[in-house]
Tab-separated table of C-alpha atoms in Angstrom:
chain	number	residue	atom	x	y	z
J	1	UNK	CA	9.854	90.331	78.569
J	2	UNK	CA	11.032	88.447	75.237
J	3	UNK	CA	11.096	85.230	77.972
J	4	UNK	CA	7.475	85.446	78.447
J	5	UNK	CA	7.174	86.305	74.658
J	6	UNK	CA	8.820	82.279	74.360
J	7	UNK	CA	6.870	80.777	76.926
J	8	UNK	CA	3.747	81.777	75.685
J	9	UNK	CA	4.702	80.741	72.379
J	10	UNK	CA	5.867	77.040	73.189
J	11	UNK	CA	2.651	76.620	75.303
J	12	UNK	CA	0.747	77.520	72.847
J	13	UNK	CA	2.026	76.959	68.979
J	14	UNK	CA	1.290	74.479	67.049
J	15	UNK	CA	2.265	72.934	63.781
J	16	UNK	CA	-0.249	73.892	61.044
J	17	UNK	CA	-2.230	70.964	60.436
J	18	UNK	CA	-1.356	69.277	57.413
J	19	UNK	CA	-4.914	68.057	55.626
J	20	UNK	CA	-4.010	65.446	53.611
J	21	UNK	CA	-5.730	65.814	50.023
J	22	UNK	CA	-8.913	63.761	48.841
J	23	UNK	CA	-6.261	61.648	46.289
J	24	UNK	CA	-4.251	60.782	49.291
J	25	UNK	CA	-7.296	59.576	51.586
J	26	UNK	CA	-7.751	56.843	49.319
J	27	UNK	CA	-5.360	54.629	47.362
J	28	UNK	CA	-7.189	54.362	44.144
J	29	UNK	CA	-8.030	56.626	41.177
J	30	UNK	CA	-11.542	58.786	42.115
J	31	UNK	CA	-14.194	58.242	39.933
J	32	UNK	CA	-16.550	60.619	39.321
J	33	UNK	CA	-19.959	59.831	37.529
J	34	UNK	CA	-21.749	62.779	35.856
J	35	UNK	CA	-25.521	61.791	35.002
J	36	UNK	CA	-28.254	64.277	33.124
J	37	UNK	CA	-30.960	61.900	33.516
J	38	UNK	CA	-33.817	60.772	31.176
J	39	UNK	CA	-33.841	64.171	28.620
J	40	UNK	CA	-31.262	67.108	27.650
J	41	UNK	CA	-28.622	69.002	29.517
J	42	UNK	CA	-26.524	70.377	27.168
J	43	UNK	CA	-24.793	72.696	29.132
J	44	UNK	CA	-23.824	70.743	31.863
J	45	UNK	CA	-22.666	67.765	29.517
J	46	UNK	CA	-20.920	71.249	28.124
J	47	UNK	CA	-19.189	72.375	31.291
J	48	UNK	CA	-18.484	68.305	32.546
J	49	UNK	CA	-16.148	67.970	29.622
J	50	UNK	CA	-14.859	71.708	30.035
J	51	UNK	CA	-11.237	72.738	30.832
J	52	UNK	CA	-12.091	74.607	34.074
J	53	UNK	CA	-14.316	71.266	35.299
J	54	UNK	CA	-11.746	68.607	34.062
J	55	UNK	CA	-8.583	70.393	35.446
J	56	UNK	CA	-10.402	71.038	38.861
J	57	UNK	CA	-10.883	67.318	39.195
J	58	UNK	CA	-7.975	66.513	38.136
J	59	UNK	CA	-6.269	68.671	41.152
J	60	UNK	CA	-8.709	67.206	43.415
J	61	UNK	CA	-7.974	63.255	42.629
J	62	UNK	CA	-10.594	62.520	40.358
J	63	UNK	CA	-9.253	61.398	37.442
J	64	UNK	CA	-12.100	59.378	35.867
J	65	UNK	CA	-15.091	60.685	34.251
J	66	UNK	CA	-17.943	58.972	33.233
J	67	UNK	CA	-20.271	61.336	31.560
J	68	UNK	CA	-24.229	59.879	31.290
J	69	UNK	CA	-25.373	62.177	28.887
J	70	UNK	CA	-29.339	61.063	27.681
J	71	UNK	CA	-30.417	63.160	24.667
J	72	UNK	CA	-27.534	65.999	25.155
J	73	UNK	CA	-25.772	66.999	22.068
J	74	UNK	CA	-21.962	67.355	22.521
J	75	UNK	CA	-20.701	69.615	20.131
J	76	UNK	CA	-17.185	68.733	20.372
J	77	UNK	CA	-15.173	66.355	17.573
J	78	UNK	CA	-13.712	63.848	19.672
J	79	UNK	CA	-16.632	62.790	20.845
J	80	UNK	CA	-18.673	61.164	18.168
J	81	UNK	CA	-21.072	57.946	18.408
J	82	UNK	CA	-23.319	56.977	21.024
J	83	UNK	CA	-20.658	56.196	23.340
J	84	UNK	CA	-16.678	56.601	23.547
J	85	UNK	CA	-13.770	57.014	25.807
J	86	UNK	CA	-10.883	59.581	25.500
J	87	UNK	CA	-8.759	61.517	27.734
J	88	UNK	CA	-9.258	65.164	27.756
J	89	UNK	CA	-6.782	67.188	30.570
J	90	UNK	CA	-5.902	64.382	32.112
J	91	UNK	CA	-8.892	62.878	32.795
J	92	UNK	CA	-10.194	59.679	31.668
J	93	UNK	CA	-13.577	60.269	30.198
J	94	UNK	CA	-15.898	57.250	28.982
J	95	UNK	CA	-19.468	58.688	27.889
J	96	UNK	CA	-22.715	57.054	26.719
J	97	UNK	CA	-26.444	58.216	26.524
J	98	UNK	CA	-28.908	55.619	28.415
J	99	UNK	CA	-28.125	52.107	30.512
J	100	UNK	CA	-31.429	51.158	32.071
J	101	UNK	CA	-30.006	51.519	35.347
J	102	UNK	CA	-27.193	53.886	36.648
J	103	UNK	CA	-27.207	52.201	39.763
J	104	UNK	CA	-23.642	50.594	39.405
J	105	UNK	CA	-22.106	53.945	38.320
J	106	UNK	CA	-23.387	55.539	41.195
J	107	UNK	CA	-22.224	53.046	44.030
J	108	UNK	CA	-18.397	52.980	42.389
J	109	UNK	CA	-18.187	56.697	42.894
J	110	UNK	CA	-16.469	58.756	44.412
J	111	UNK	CA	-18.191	61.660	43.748
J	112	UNK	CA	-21.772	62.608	42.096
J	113	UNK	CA	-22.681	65.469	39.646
J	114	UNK	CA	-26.147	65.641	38.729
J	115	UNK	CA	-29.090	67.783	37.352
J	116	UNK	CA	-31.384	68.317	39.760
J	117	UNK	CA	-33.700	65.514	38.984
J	118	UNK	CA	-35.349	63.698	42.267
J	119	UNK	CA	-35.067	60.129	41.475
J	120	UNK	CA	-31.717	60.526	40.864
J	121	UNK	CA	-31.109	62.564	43.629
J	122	UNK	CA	-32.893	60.383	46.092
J	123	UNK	CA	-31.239	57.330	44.482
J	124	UNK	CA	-27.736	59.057	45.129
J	125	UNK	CA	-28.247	60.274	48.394
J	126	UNK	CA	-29.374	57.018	49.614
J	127	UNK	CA	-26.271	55.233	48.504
J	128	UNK	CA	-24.794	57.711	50.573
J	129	UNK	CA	-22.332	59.355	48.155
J	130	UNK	CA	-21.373	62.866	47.695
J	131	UNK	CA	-23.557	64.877	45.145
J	132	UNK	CA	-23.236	68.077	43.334
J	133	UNK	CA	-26.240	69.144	41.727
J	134	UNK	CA	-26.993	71.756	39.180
J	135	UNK	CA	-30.914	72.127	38.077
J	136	UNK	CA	-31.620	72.733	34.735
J	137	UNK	CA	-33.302	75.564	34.267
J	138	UNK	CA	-34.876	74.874	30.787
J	139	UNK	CA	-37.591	72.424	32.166
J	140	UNK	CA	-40.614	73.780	32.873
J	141	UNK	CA	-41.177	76.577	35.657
J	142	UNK	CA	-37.205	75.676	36.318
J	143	UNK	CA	-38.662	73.481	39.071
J	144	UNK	CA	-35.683	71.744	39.882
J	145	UNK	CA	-34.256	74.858	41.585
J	146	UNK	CA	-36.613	74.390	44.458
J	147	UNK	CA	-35.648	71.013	45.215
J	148	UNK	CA	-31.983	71.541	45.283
J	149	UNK	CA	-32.237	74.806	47.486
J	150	UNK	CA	-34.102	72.580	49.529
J	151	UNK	CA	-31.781	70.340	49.669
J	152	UNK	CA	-28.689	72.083	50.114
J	153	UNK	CA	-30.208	74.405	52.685
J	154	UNK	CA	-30.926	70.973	54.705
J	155	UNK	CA	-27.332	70.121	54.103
J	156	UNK	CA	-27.626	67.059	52.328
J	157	UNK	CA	-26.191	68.062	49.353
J	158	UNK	CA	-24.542	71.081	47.164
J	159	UNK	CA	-26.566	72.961	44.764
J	160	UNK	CA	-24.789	74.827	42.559
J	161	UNK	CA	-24.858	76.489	38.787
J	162	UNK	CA	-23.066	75.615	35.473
J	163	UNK	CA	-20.848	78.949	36.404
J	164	UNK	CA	-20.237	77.850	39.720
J	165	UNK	CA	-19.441	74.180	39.040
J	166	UNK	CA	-15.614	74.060	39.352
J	167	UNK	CA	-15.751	76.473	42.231
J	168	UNK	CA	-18.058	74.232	43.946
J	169	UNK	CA	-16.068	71.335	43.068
J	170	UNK	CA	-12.796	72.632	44.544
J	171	UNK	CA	-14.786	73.835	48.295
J	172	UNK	CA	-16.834	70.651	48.518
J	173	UNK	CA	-16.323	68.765	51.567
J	174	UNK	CA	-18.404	65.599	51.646
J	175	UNK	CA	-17.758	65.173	55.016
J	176	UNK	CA	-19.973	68.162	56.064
J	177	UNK	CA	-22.937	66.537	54.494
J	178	UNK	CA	-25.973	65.671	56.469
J	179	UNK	CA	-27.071	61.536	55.364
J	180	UNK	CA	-30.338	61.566	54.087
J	181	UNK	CA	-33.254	59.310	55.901
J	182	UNK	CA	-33.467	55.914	54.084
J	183	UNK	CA	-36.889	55.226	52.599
J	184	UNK	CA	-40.163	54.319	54.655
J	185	UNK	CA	-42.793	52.638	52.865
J	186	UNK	CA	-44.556	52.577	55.246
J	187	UNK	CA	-46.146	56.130	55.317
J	188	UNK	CA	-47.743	55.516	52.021
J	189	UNK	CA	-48.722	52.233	52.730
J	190	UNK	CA	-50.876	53.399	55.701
J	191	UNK	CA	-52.603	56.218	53.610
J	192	UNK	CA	-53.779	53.977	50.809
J	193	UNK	CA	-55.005	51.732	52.775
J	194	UNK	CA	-56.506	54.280	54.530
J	195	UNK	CA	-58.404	55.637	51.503
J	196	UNK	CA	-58.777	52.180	50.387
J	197	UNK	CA	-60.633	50.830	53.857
J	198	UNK	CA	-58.282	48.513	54.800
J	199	UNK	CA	-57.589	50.714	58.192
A	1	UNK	CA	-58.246	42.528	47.116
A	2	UNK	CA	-57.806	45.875	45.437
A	3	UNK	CA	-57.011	45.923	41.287
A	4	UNK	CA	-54.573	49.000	41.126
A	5	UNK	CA	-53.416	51.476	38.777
A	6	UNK	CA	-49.869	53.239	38.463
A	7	UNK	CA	-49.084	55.760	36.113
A	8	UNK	CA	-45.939	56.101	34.979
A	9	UNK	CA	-44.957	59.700	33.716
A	10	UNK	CA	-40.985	58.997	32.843
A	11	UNK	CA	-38.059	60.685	34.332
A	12	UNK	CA	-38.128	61.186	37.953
A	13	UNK	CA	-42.474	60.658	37.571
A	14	UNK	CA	-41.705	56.882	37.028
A	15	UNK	CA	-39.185	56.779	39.241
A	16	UNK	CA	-41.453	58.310	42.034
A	17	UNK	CA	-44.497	56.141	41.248
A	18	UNK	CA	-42.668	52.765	41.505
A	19	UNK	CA	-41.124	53.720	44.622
A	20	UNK	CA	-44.415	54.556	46.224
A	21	UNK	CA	-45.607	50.957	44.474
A	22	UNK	CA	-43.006	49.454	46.363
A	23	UNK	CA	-44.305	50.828	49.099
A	24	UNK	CA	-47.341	48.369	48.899
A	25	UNK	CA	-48.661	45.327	49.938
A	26	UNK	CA	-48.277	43.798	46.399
A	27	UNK	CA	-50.568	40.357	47.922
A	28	UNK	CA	-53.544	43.067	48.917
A	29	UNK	CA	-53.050	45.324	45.715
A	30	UNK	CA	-53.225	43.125	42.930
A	31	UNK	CA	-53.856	42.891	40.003
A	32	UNK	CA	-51.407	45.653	38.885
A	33	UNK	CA	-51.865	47.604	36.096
A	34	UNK	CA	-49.267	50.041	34.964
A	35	UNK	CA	-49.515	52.680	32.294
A	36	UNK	CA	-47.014	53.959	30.029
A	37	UNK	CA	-46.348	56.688	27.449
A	38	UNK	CA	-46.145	55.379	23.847
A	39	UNK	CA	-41.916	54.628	22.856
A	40	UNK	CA	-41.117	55.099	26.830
A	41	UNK	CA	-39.627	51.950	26.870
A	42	UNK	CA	-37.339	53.024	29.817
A	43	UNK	CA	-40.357	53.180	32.138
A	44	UNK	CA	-41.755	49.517	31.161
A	45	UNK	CA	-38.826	48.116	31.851
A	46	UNK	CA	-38.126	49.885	35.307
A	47	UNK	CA	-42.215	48.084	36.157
A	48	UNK	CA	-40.944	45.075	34.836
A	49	UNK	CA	-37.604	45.475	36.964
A	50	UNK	CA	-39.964	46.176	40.262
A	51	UNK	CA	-42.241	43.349	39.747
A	52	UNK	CA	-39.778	40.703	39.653
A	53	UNK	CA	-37.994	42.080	42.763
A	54	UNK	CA	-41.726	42.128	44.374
A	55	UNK	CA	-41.740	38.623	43.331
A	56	UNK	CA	-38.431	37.254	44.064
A	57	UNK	CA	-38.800	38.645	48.279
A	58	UNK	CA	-42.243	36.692	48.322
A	59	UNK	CA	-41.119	33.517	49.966
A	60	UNK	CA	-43.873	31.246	47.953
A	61	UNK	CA	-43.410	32.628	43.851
A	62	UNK	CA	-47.044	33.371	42.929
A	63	UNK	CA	-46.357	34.362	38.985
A	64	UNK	CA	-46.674	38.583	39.572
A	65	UNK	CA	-50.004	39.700	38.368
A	66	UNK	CA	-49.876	42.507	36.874
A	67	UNK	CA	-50.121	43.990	32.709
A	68	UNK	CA	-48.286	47.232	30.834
A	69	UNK	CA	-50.909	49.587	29.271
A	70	UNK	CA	-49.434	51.993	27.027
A	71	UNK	CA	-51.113	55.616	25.799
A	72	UNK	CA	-50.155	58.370	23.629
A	73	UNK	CA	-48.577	61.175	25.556
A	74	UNK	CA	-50.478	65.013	25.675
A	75	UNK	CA	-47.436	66.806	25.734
A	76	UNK	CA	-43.461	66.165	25.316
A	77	UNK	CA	-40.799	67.126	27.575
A	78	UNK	CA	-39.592	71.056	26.350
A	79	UNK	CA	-43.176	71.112	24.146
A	80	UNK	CA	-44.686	74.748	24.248
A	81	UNK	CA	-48.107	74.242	26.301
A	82	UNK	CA	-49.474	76.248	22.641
A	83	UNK	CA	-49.065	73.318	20.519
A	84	UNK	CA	-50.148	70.494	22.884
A	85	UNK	CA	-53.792	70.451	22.318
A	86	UNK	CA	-54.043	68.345	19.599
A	87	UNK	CA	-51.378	65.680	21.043
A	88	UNK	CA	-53.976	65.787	24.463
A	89	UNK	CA	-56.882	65.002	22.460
A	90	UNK	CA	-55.322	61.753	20.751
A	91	UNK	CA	-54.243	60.962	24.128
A	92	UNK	CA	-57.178	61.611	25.572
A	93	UNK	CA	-59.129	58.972	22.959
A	94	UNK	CA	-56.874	56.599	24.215
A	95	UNK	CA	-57.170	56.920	27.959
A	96	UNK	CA	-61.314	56.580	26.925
A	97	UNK	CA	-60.722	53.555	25.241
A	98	UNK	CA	-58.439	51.723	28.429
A	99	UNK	CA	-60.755	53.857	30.940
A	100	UNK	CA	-64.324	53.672	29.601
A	101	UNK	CA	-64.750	51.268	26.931
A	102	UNK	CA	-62.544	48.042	27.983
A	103	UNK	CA	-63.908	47.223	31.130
A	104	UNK	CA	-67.294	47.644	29.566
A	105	UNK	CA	-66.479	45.057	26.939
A	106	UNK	CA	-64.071	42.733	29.309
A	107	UNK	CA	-65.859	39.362	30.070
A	108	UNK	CA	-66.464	38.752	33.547
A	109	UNK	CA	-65.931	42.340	34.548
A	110	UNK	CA	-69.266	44.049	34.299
A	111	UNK	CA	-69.687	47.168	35.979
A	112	UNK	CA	-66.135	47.041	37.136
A	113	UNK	CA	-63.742	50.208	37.009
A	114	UNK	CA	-60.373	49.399	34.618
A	115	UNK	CA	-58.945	49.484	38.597
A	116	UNK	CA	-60.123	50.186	42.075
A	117	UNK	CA	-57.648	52.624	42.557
A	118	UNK	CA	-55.009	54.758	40.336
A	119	UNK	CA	-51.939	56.517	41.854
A	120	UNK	CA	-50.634	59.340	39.708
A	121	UNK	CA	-48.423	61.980	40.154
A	122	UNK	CA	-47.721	63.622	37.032
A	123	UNK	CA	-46.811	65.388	34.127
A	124	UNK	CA	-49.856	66.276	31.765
A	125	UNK	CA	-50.580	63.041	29.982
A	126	UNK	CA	-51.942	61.819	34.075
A	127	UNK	CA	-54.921	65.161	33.729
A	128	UNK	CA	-55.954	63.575	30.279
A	129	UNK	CA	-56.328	60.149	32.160
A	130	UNK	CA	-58.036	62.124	34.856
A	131	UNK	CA	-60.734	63.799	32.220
A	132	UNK	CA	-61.534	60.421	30.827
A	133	UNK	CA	-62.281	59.550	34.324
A	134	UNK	CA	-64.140	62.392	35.046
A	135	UNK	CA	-66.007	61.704	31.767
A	136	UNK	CA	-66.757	58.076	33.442
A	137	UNK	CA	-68.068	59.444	36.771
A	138	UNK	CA	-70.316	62.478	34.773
A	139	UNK	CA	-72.324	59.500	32.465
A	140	UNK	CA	-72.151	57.318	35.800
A	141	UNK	CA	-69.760	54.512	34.652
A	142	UNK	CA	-67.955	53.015	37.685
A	143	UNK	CA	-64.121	54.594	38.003
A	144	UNK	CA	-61.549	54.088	40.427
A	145	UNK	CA	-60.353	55.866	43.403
A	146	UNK	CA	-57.713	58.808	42.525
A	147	UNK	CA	-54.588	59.777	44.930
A	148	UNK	CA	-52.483	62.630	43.284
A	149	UNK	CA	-48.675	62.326	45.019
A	150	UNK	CA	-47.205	65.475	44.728
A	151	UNK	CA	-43.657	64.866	43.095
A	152	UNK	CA	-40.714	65.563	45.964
A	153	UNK	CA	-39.118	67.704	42.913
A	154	UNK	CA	-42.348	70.286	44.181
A	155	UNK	CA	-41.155	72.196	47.674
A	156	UNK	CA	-42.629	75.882	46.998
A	157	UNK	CA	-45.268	75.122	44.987
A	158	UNK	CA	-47.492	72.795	43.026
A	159	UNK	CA	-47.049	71.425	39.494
A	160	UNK	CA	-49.775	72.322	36.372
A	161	UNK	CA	-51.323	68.366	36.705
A	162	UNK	CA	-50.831	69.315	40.257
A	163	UNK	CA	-52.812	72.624	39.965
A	164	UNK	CA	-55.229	70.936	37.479
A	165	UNK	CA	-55.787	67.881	39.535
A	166	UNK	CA	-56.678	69.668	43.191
A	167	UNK	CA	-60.021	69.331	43.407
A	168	UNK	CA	-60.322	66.051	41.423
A	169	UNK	CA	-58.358	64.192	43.052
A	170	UNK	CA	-59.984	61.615	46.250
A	171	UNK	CA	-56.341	62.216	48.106
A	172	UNK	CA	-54.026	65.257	47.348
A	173	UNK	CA	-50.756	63.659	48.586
A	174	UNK	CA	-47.752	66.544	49.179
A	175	UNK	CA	-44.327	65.517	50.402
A	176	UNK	CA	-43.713	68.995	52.008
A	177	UNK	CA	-45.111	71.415	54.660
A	178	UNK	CA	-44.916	74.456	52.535
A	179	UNK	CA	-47.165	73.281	50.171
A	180	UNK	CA	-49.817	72.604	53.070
A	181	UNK	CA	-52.567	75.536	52.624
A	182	UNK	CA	-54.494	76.656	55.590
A	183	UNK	CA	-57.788	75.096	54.973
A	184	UNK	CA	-56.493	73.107	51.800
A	185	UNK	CA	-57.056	69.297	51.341
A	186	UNK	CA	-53.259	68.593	51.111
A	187	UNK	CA	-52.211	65.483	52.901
A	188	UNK	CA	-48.932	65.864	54.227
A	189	UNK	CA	-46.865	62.945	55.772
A	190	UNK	CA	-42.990	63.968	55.020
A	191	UNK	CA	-41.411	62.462	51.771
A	192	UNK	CA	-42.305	59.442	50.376
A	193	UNK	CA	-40.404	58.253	48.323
């Protein structure tokens, strides 16, 4: 009896798997870029620079912040001018309000946290990087909720809330997204020129 | 050749409307014209940004045609819709004056829309270019073709220019299904930008 008890158990136990962490996958310092776009996000600016967000990151390998934060008021004391660095849990955080183009903040990531905004979302996505959203639910008829439920139901990104944000950041897996098509002129091309008479 | 248009709302609105300029065939559409809200510098400089890329893939570097327009905006971003009539009427003077009365005055141009075509797709200050096109068509003036582009941000349902600009509109462009209505004039090909 307790011999078939041992055969069944060397034929079939294995080792738990040991998943290496996100630090260890790569052998640099994970950046992630936090953006609020062209107005005001004060609450995610809030949370980004929170204990709960920072710490989370930190555990997960990200130990550099860089916090776009447009028009959104920070009410803390460390931060003052338009833009600054400091280190806050044991994260690196540089901050700044506008560049005219977050393009080479977005490709040197490691990880994107957004508002829910579609350029930027469609400019992240196509880069192919890892993004977190969270809409903003001031903006008018809250319509950025629709396109991140869209979005994250489709699987090519995570929507979540300023609540949820460190939960989220600690489940992600950026391997289980879905890449997003790359852009096709084309389609509008052909309907202007159909309206136009060209076809 | 066809003289074209673009508005360019800020935020994600410019974002959206240059991508779906890039879409064309700059050596077909041209000139360019592309329309700004007063102080949104941001924008200009993203239609600035596109033009010379335009330029730079043409193998032959024909200087880009195209000009910045600029016009008060009807409403600011987080503005209650109570207090924005008087901001859309000041816009709404201006979009006259570039719509109406300077192609009537431009030499050379007689009887010539400000463009053959304009591609909006949003926020409010695009409706108040819209009414001063209207006003155009009503006192017979010539005016230029309109396609609305749904923003991509819009999955469930429309936005107010959106709702506003419906009927108005000579193409109703949506980038998703659910906002195809049985019956409706929605053109849907997928997303466009």
């Amino acid at each position: 009896m307790e011999g078939n008890v041992i055969l069944l158990l060397l034929i079939y136990w294995r080792p738990p798997k040991v998943i290496p962490s996100r630090a260890s996958l790569k052998n640099h310092p994970m950046l992630v870029f936090v953006t609020v776009g062209s107005t005001r996000f004060d609450a995610l600016v809030k949370a980004a620079i929170s204990e709960s967000v920072l710490s989370t990151l930190r555990d997960f390998g990200y130990n550099h912040l860089i916090l776009q934060r447009g028009n959104s008021v920070i009410e803390s004391e460390e931060f003052n001018g338009e833009s600054c660095t400091i280190q806050r849990h044991g994260v690196d955080i540089e901050t700044w309000r506008f560049k005219s183009s977050i393009q080479e903040e977005c490709e040197q990531a490691d990880l994107v946290i957004s508002h829910a905004g579609s350029g930027t979302i469609l400019d992240v996505l196509r880069l192919g990087k890892p993004l977190i959203v969270v809409p903003n639910p001031t903006l008018l008829d809250n319509h950025q909720e629709e396109l991140a439920s869209a979005l994250h139901t489709l699987g090519h990104l995570k929507a979540t809330s300023i609540q949820d944000l460190a939960s989220t950041i600690s489940s992600f897996e950026p391997r289980d997204l879905v890449p997003f098509p790359p852009f096709d002129g084309s389609k509008f091309s052909k309907l202007v020129d159909e309206e136009m008479g060209f076809i | 050749t066809c003289s074209v248009a673009i508005f360019l709302g800020s935020g994600g609105h410019t974002s959206e409307a240059l991508k779906l300029a890039s879409a064309l065939d700059f050596s077909r559409y041209s000139p360019r014209t592309y329309i700004v809200s007063e102080g949104d510098t941001l924008s200009a400089q993203k239609a600035h940004a596109l033009e010379h890329i335009k330029a730079a893939e043409d193998d032959h570097f024909i200087r880009p045609q195209y000009t910045l327009s600029t016009v008060p905006r009807a409403r600011r971003v987080h503005q209650s819709l109570f207090s924005t009539p008087p901001n859309a009427v000041k816009s709404l003077l201006a979009c006259v004056y570039l719509v109406s009365i300077c192609p009537l005055v431009k030499k050379g141009a007689f009887r010539q829309p400000f463009a053959d075509l304009l591609i909006i797709n949003g926020p409010g200050t695009c409706a108040i270019l819209c009414a001063a096109i209207l006003l155009n068509r009503l006192i017979g003036l010539p005016s230029p073709r309109v396609i609305y582009v749904e923003s991509f941000a819009r999955v469930k349902s429309l936005s107010l220019s959106g709702k506003l600009l419906y009927h108005f509109a000579d193409r109703f462009v949506v980038q998703w299904p659910d906002l195809v209505q049985p019956g409706g004039r929605e053109d849907y090909r997928g997303c466009l930008v």
